[in-house]
PDB file of C-alpha atoms in Angstrom:
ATOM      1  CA  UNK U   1      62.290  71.629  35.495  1.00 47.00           C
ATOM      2  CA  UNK U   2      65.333  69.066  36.967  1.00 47.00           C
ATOM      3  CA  UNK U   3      67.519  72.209  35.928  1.00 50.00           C
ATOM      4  CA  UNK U   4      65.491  74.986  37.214  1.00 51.00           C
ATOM      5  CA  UNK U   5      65.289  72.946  40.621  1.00 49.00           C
ATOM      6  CA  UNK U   6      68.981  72.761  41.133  1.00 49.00           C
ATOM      7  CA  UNK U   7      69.174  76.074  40.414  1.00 51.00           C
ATOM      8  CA  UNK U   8      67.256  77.409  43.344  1.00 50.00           C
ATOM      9  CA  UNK U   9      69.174  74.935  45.362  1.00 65.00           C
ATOM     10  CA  UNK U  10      72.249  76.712  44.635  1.00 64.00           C
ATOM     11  CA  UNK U  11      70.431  79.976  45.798  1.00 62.00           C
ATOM     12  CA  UNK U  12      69.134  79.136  48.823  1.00 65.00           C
ATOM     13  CA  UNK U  13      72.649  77.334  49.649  1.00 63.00           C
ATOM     14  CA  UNK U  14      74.543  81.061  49.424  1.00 63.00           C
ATOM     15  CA  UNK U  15      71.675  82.460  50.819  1.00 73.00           C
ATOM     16  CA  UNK U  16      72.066  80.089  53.639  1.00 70.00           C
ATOM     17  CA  UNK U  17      76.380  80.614  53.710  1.00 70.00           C
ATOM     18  CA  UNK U  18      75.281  84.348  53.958  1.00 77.00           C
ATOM     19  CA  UNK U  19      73.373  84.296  56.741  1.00 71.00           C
ATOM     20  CA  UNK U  20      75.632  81.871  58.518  1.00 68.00           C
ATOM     21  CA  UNK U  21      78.652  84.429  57.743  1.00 78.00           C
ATOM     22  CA  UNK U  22      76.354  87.713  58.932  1.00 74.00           C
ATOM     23  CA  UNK U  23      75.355  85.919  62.211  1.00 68.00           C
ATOM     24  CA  UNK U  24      78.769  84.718  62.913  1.00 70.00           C
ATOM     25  CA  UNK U  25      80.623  88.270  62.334  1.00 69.00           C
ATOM     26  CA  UNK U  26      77.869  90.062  64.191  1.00 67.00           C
ATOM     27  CA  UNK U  27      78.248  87.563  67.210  1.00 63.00           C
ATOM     28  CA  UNK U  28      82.015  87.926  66.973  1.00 66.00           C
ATOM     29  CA  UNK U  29      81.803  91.718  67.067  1.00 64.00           C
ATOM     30  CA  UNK U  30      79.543  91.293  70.157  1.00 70.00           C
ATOM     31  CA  UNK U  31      81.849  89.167  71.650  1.00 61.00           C
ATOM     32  CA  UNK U  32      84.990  91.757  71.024  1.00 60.00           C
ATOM     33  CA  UNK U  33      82.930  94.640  72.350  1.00 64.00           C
ATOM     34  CA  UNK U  34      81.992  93.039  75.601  1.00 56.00           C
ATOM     35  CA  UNK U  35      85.663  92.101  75.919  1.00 57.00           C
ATOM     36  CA  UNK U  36      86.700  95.527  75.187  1.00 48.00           C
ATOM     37  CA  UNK U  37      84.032  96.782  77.956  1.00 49.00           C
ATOM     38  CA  UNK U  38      85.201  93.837  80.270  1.00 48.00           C
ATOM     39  CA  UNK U  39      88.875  95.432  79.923  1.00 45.00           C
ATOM     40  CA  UNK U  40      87.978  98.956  80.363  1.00 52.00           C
ATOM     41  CA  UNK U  41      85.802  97.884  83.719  1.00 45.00           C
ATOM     42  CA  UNK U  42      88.609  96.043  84.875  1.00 45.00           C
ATOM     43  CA  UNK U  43      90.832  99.119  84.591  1.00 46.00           C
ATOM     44  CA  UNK U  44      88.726 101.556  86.389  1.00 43.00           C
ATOM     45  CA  UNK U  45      88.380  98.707  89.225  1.00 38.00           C
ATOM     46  CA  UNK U  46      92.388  98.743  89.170  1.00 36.00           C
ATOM     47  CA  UNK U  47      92.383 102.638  88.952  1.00 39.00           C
ATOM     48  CA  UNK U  48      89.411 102.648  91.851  1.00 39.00           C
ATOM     49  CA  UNK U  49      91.138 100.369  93.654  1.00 43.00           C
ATOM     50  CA  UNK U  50      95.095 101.853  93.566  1.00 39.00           C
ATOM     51  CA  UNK U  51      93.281 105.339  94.084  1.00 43.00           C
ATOM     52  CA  UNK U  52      91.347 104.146  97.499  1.00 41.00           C
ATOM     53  CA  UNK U  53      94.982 102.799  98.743  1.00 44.00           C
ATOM     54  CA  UNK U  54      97.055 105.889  97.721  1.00 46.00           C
ATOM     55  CA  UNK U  55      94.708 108.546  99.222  1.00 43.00           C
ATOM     56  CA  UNK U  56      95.714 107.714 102.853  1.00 80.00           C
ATOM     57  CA  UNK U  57      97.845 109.860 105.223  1.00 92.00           C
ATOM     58  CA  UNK U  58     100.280 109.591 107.050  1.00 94.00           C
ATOM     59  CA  UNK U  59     102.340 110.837 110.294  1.00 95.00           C
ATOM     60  CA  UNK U  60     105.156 112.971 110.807  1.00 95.00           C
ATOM     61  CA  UNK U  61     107.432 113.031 113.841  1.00 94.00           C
ATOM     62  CA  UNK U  62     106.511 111.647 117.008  1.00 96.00           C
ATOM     63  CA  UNK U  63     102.673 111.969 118.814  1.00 97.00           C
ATOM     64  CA  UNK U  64     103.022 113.808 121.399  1.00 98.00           C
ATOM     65  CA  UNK U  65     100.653 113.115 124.841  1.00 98.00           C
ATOM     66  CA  UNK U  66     100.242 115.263 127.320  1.00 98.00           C
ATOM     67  CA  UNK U  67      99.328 114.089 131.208  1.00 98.00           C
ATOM     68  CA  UNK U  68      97.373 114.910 133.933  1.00 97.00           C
ATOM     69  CA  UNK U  69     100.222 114.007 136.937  1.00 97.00           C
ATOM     70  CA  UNK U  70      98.051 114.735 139.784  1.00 97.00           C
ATOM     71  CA  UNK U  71      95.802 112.090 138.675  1.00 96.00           C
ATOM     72  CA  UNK U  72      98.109 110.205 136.716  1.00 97.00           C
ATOM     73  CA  UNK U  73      96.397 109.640 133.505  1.00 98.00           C
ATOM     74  CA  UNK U  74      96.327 111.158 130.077  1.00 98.00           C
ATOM     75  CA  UNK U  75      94.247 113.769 129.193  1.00 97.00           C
ATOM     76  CA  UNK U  76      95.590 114.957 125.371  1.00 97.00           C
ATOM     77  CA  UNK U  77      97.416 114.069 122.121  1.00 98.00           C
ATOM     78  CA  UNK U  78      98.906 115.835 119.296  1.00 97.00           C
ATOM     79  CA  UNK U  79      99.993 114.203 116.449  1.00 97.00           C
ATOM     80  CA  UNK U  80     100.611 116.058 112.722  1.00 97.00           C
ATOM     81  CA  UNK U  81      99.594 114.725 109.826  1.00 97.00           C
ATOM     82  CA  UNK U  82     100.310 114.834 105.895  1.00 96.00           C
ATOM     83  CA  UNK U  83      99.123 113.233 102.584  1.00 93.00           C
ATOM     84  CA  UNK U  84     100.834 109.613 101.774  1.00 91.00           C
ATOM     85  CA  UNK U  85     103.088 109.897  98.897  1.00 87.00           C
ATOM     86  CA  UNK U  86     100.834 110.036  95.485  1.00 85.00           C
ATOM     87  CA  UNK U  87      97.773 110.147  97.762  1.00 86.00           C
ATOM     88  CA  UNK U  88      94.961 112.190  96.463  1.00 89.00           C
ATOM     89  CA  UNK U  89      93.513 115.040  98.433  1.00 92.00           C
ATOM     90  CA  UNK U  90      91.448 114.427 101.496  1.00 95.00           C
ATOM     91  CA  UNK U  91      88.540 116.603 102.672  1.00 95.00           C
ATOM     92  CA  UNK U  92      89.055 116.703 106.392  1.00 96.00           C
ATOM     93  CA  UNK U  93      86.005 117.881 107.081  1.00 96.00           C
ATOM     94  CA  UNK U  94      84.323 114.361 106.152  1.00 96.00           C
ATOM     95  CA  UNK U  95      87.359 112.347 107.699  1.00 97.00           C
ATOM     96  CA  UNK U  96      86.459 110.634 111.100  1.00 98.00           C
ATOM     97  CA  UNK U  97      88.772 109.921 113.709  1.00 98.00           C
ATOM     98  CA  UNK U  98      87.847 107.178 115.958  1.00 98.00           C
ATOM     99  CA  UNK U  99      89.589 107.235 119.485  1.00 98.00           C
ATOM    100  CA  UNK U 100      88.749 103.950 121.389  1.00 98.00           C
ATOM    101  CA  UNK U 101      90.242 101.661 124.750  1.00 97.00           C
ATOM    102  CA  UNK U 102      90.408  98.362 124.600  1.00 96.00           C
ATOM    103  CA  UNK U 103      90.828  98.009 128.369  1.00 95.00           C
ATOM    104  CA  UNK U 104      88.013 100.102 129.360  1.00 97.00           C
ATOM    105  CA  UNK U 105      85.762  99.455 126.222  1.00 96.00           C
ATOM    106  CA  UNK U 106      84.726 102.324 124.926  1.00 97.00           C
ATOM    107  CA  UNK U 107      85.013 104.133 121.852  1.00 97.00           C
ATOM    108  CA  UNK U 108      84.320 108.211 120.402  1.00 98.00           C
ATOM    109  CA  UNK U 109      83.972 109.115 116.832  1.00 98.00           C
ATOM    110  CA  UNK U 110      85.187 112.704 116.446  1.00 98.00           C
ATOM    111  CA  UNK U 111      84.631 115.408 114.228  1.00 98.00           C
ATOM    112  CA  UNK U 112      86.842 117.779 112.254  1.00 97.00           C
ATOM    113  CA  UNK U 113      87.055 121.470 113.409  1.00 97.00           C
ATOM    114  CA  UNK U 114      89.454 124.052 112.250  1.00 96.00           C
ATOM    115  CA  UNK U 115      91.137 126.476 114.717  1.00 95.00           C
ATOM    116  CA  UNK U 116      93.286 129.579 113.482  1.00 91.00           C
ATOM    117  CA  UNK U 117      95.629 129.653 116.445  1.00 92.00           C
ATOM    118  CA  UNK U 118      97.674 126.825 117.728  1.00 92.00           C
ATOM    119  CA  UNK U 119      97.119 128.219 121.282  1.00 93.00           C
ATOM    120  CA  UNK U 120      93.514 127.197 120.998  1.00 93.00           C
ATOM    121  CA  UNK U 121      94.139 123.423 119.969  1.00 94.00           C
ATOM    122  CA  UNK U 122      92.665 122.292 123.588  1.00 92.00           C
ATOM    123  CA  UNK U 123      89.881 124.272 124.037  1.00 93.00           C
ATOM    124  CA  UNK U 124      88.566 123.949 120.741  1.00 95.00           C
ATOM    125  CA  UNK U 125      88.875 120.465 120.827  1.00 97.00           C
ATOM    126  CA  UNK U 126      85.896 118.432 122.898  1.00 96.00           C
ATOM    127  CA  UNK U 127      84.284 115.230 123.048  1.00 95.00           C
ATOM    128  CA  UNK U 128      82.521 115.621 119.879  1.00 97.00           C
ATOM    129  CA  UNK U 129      85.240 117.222 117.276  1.00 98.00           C
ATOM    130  CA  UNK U 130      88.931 116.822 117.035  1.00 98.00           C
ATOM    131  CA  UNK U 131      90.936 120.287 116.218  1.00 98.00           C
ATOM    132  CA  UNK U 132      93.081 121.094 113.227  1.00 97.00           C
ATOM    133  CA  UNK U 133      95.664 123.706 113.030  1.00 96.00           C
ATOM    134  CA  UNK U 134      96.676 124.607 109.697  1.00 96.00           C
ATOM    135  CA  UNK U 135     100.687 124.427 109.881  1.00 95.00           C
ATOM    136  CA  UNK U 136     101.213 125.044 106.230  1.00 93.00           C
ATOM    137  CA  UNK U 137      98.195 125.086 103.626  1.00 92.00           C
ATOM    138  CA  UNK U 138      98.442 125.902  99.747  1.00 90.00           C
ATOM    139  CA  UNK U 139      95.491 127.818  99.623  1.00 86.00           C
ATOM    140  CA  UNK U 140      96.475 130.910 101.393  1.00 87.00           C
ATOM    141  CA  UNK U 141     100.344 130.444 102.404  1.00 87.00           C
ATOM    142  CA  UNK U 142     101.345 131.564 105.556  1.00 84.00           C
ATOM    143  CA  UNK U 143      98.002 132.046 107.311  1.00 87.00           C
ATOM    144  CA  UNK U 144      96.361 129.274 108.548  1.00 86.00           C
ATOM    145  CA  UNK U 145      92.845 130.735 108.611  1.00 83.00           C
ATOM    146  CA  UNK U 146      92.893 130.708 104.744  1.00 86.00           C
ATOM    147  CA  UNK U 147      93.191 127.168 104.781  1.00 90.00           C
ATOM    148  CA  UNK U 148      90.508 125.593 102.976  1.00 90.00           C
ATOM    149  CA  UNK U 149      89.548 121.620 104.432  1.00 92.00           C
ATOM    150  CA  UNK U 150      91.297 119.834 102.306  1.00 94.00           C
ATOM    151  CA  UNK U 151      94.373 118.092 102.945  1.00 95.00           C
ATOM    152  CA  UNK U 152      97.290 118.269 100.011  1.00 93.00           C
ATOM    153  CA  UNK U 153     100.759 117.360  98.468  1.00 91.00           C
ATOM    154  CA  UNK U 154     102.833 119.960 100.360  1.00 92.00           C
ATOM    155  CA  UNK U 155     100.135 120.297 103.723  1.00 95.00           C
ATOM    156  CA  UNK U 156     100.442 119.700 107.255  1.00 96.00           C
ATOM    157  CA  UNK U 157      97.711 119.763 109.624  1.00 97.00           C
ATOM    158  CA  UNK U 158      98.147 119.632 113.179  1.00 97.00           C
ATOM    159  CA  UNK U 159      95.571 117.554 114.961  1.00 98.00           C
ATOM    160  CA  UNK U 160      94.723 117.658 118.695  1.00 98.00           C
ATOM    161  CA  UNK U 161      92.833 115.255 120.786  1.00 98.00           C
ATOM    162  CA  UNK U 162      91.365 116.296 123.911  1.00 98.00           C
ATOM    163  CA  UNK U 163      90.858 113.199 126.168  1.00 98.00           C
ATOM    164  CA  UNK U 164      89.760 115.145 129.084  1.00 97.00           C
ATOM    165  CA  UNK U 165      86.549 116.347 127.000  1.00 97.00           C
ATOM    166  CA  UNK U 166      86.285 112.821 126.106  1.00 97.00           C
ATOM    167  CA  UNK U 167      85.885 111.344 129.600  1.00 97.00           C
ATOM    168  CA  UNK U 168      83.533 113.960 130.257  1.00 96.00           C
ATOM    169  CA  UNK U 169      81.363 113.200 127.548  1.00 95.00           C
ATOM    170  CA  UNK U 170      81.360 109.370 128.745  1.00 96.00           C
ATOM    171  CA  UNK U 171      80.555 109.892 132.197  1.00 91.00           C
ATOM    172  CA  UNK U 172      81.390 106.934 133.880  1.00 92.00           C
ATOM    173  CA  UNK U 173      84.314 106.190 136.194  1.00 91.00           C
ATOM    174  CA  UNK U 174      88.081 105.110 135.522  1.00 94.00           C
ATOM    175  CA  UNK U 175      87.362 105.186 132.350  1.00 97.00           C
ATOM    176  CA  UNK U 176      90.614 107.729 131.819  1.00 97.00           C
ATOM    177  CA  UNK U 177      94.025 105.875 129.871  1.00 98.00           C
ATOM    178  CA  UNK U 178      96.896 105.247 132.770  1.00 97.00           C
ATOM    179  CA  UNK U 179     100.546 104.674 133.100  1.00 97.00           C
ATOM    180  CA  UNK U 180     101.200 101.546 130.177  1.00 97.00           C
ATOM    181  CA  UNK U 181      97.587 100.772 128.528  1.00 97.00           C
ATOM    182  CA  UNK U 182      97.379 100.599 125.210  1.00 98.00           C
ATOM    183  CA  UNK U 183      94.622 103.061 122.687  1.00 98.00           C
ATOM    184  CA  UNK U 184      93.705 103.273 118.676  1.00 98.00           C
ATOM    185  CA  UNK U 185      93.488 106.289 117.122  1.00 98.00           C
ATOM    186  CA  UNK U 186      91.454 105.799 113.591  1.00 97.00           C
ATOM    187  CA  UNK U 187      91.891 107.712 110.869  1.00 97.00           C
ATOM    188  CA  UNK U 188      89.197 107.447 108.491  1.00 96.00           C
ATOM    189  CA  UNK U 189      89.093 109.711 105.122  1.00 95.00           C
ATOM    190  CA  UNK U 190      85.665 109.502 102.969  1.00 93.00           C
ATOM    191  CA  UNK U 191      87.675 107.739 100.602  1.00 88.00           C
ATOM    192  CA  UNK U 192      90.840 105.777 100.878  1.00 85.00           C
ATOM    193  CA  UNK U 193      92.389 103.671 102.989  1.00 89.00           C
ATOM    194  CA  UNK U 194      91.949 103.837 107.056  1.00 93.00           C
ATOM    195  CA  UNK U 195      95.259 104.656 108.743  1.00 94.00           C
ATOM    196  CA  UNK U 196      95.289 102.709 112.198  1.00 95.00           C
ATOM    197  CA  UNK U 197      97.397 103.898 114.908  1.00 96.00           C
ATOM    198  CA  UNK U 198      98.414 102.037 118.010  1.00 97.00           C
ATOM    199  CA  UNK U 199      99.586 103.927 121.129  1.00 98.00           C
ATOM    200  CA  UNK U 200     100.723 102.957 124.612  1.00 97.00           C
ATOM    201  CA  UNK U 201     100.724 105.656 127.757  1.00 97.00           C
ATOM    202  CA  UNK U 202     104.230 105.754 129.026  1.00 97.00           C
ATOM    203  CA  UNK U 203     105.068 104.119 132.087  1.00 97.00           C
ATOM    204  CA  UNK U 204     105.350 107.881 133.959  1.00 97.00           C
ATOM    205  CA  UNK U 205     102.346 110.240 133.148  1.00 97.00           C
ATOM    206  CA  UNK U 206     104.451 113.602 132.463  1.00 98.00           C
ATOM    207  CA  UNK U 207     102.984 116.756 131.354  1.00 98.00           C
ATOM    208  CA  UNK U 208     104.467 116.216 127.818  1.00 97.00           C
ATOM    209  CA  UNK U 209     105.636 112.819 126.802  1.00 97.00           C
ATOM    210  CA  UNK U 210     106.715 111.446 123.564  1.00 97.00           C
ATOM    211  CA  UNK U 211     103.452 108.153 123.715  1.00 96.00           C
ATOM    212  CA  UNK U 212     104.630 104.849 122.502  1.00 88.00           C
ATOM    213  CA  UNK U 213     103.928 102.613 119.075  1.00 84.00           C
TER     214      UNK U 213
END
C-alpha cells in the first residue's frame, strides 16, 4: 500500500509539471500575440500619422491681391496651389478654406467650386465658395473642365478669393482689409495637415499687387 501510495504521488506530481508547463506556454503565446498586435497598431498609428502630415499642399509663386483704389482696400486674392511632395491626393471638394481678420474679427468658411474658364474666377467666386481653375489636371489633360476634384502629384489648381462677396455677405461696416493689416487664409483638406497662410495688404492698394508673408 506504502508503494502504491508513492506511486500516485509521482503521478499527480507530472500531472501537476504538465499543467504548470501548458498554462505557462499558453500565457506566453498570449503574451507574444498581444505584442505582435501592440506592434502592428503602433505601425498603422505611425503610417496614420506620417500619412495625415504628408497629404498637405502647398503654394507656388507669389499670391497675388488685387485692390479696390478708389476705396483703398482689397477686394480679391489668387493664389495656386499643388500637392506637398509625397502628399496623398486631396478631394477639394471637402477641403475648407477659412479666410478670417484679426483686426476686424471676423471670419468666412468657404466652399470649393470649380470654374472651366479662368476669366470667370471672380464671378464665380462669392461669399459662400472659393473658385478653382483647373491649370493642369491628370484626368483629362489639357481641358480643365475634365478635371475631376481631386488634387494630385503633377496638378495645379488655381484658387480665387473674392473679398468683395465676402464683405457683402457680412454686412457690417469697415469691415474691408486696408493698406498694411494683416489676414489668414486656412487651408483645410478632410484629411491631413492644415496649411496656414499669413498675409499682409501692401502699404499702396494697387489693382494687382504681389500681398506680403
Amino acid at each position: 500500500m506504502f508503494k502504491d501510495k508513492k506511486g500516485f504521488t509521482g503521478l499527480e506530481a507530472a500531472i501537476t509539471l504538465i499543467a504548470f508547463i501548458t498554462v505557462a506556454a499558453v500565457f506566453s503565446y498570449i503574451l507574444l500575440g498581444a505584442g505582435f498586435f501592440s506592434t502592428q497598431k503602433g505601425q498603422e498609428v505611425v503610417h496614420t500619422g506620417v500619412q495625415q502630415v504628408s497629404s498637405s499642399v502647398e503654394i507656388i509663386g507669389s499670391i497675388i491681391g488685387y485692390g479696390n483704389t478708389s476705396s483703398n482696400y482689397l477686394n480679391g486674392t489668387t493664389l495656386t496651389i499643388q500637392l506637398a511632395a509625397g502628399g496623398q491626393p486631396i478631394d477639394l471638394n471637402k477641403t475648407v478654406i477659412t479666410v478670417s481678420s484679426p483686426v476686424h474679427g471676423w471670419f468666412v468658411d468657404l466652399k470649393y467650386k470649380k470654374t472651366d474658364n479662368v476669366n470667370n474666377l471672380q464671378n464665380d467666386a462669392d461669399g459662400d465658395h472659393y473658385a478653382v481653375y483647373w491649370v493642369t489636371n491628370v484626368n483629362d489633360p489639357g481641358n480643365p473642365a475634365g478635371a475631376d476634384n481631386y488634387l494630385e502629384e503633377y496638378e495645379k489648381a488655381q484658387i480665387y478669393i473674392n473679398f468683395e462677396a465676402i464683405y457683402n455677405k457680412l454686412k457690417e461696416s469697415n469691415i474691408q482689409l486696408k493698406p498694411n493689416e494683416v489676414f489668414l487664409i486656412e487651408i483645410k483638406p478632410p484629411m491631413g495637415a492644415t496649411y496656414p497662410l499669413e498675409l499682409k495688404v501692401p502699404p499702396t492698394i494697387d489693382p494687382t499687387m504681389v500681398l506680403l508673408q
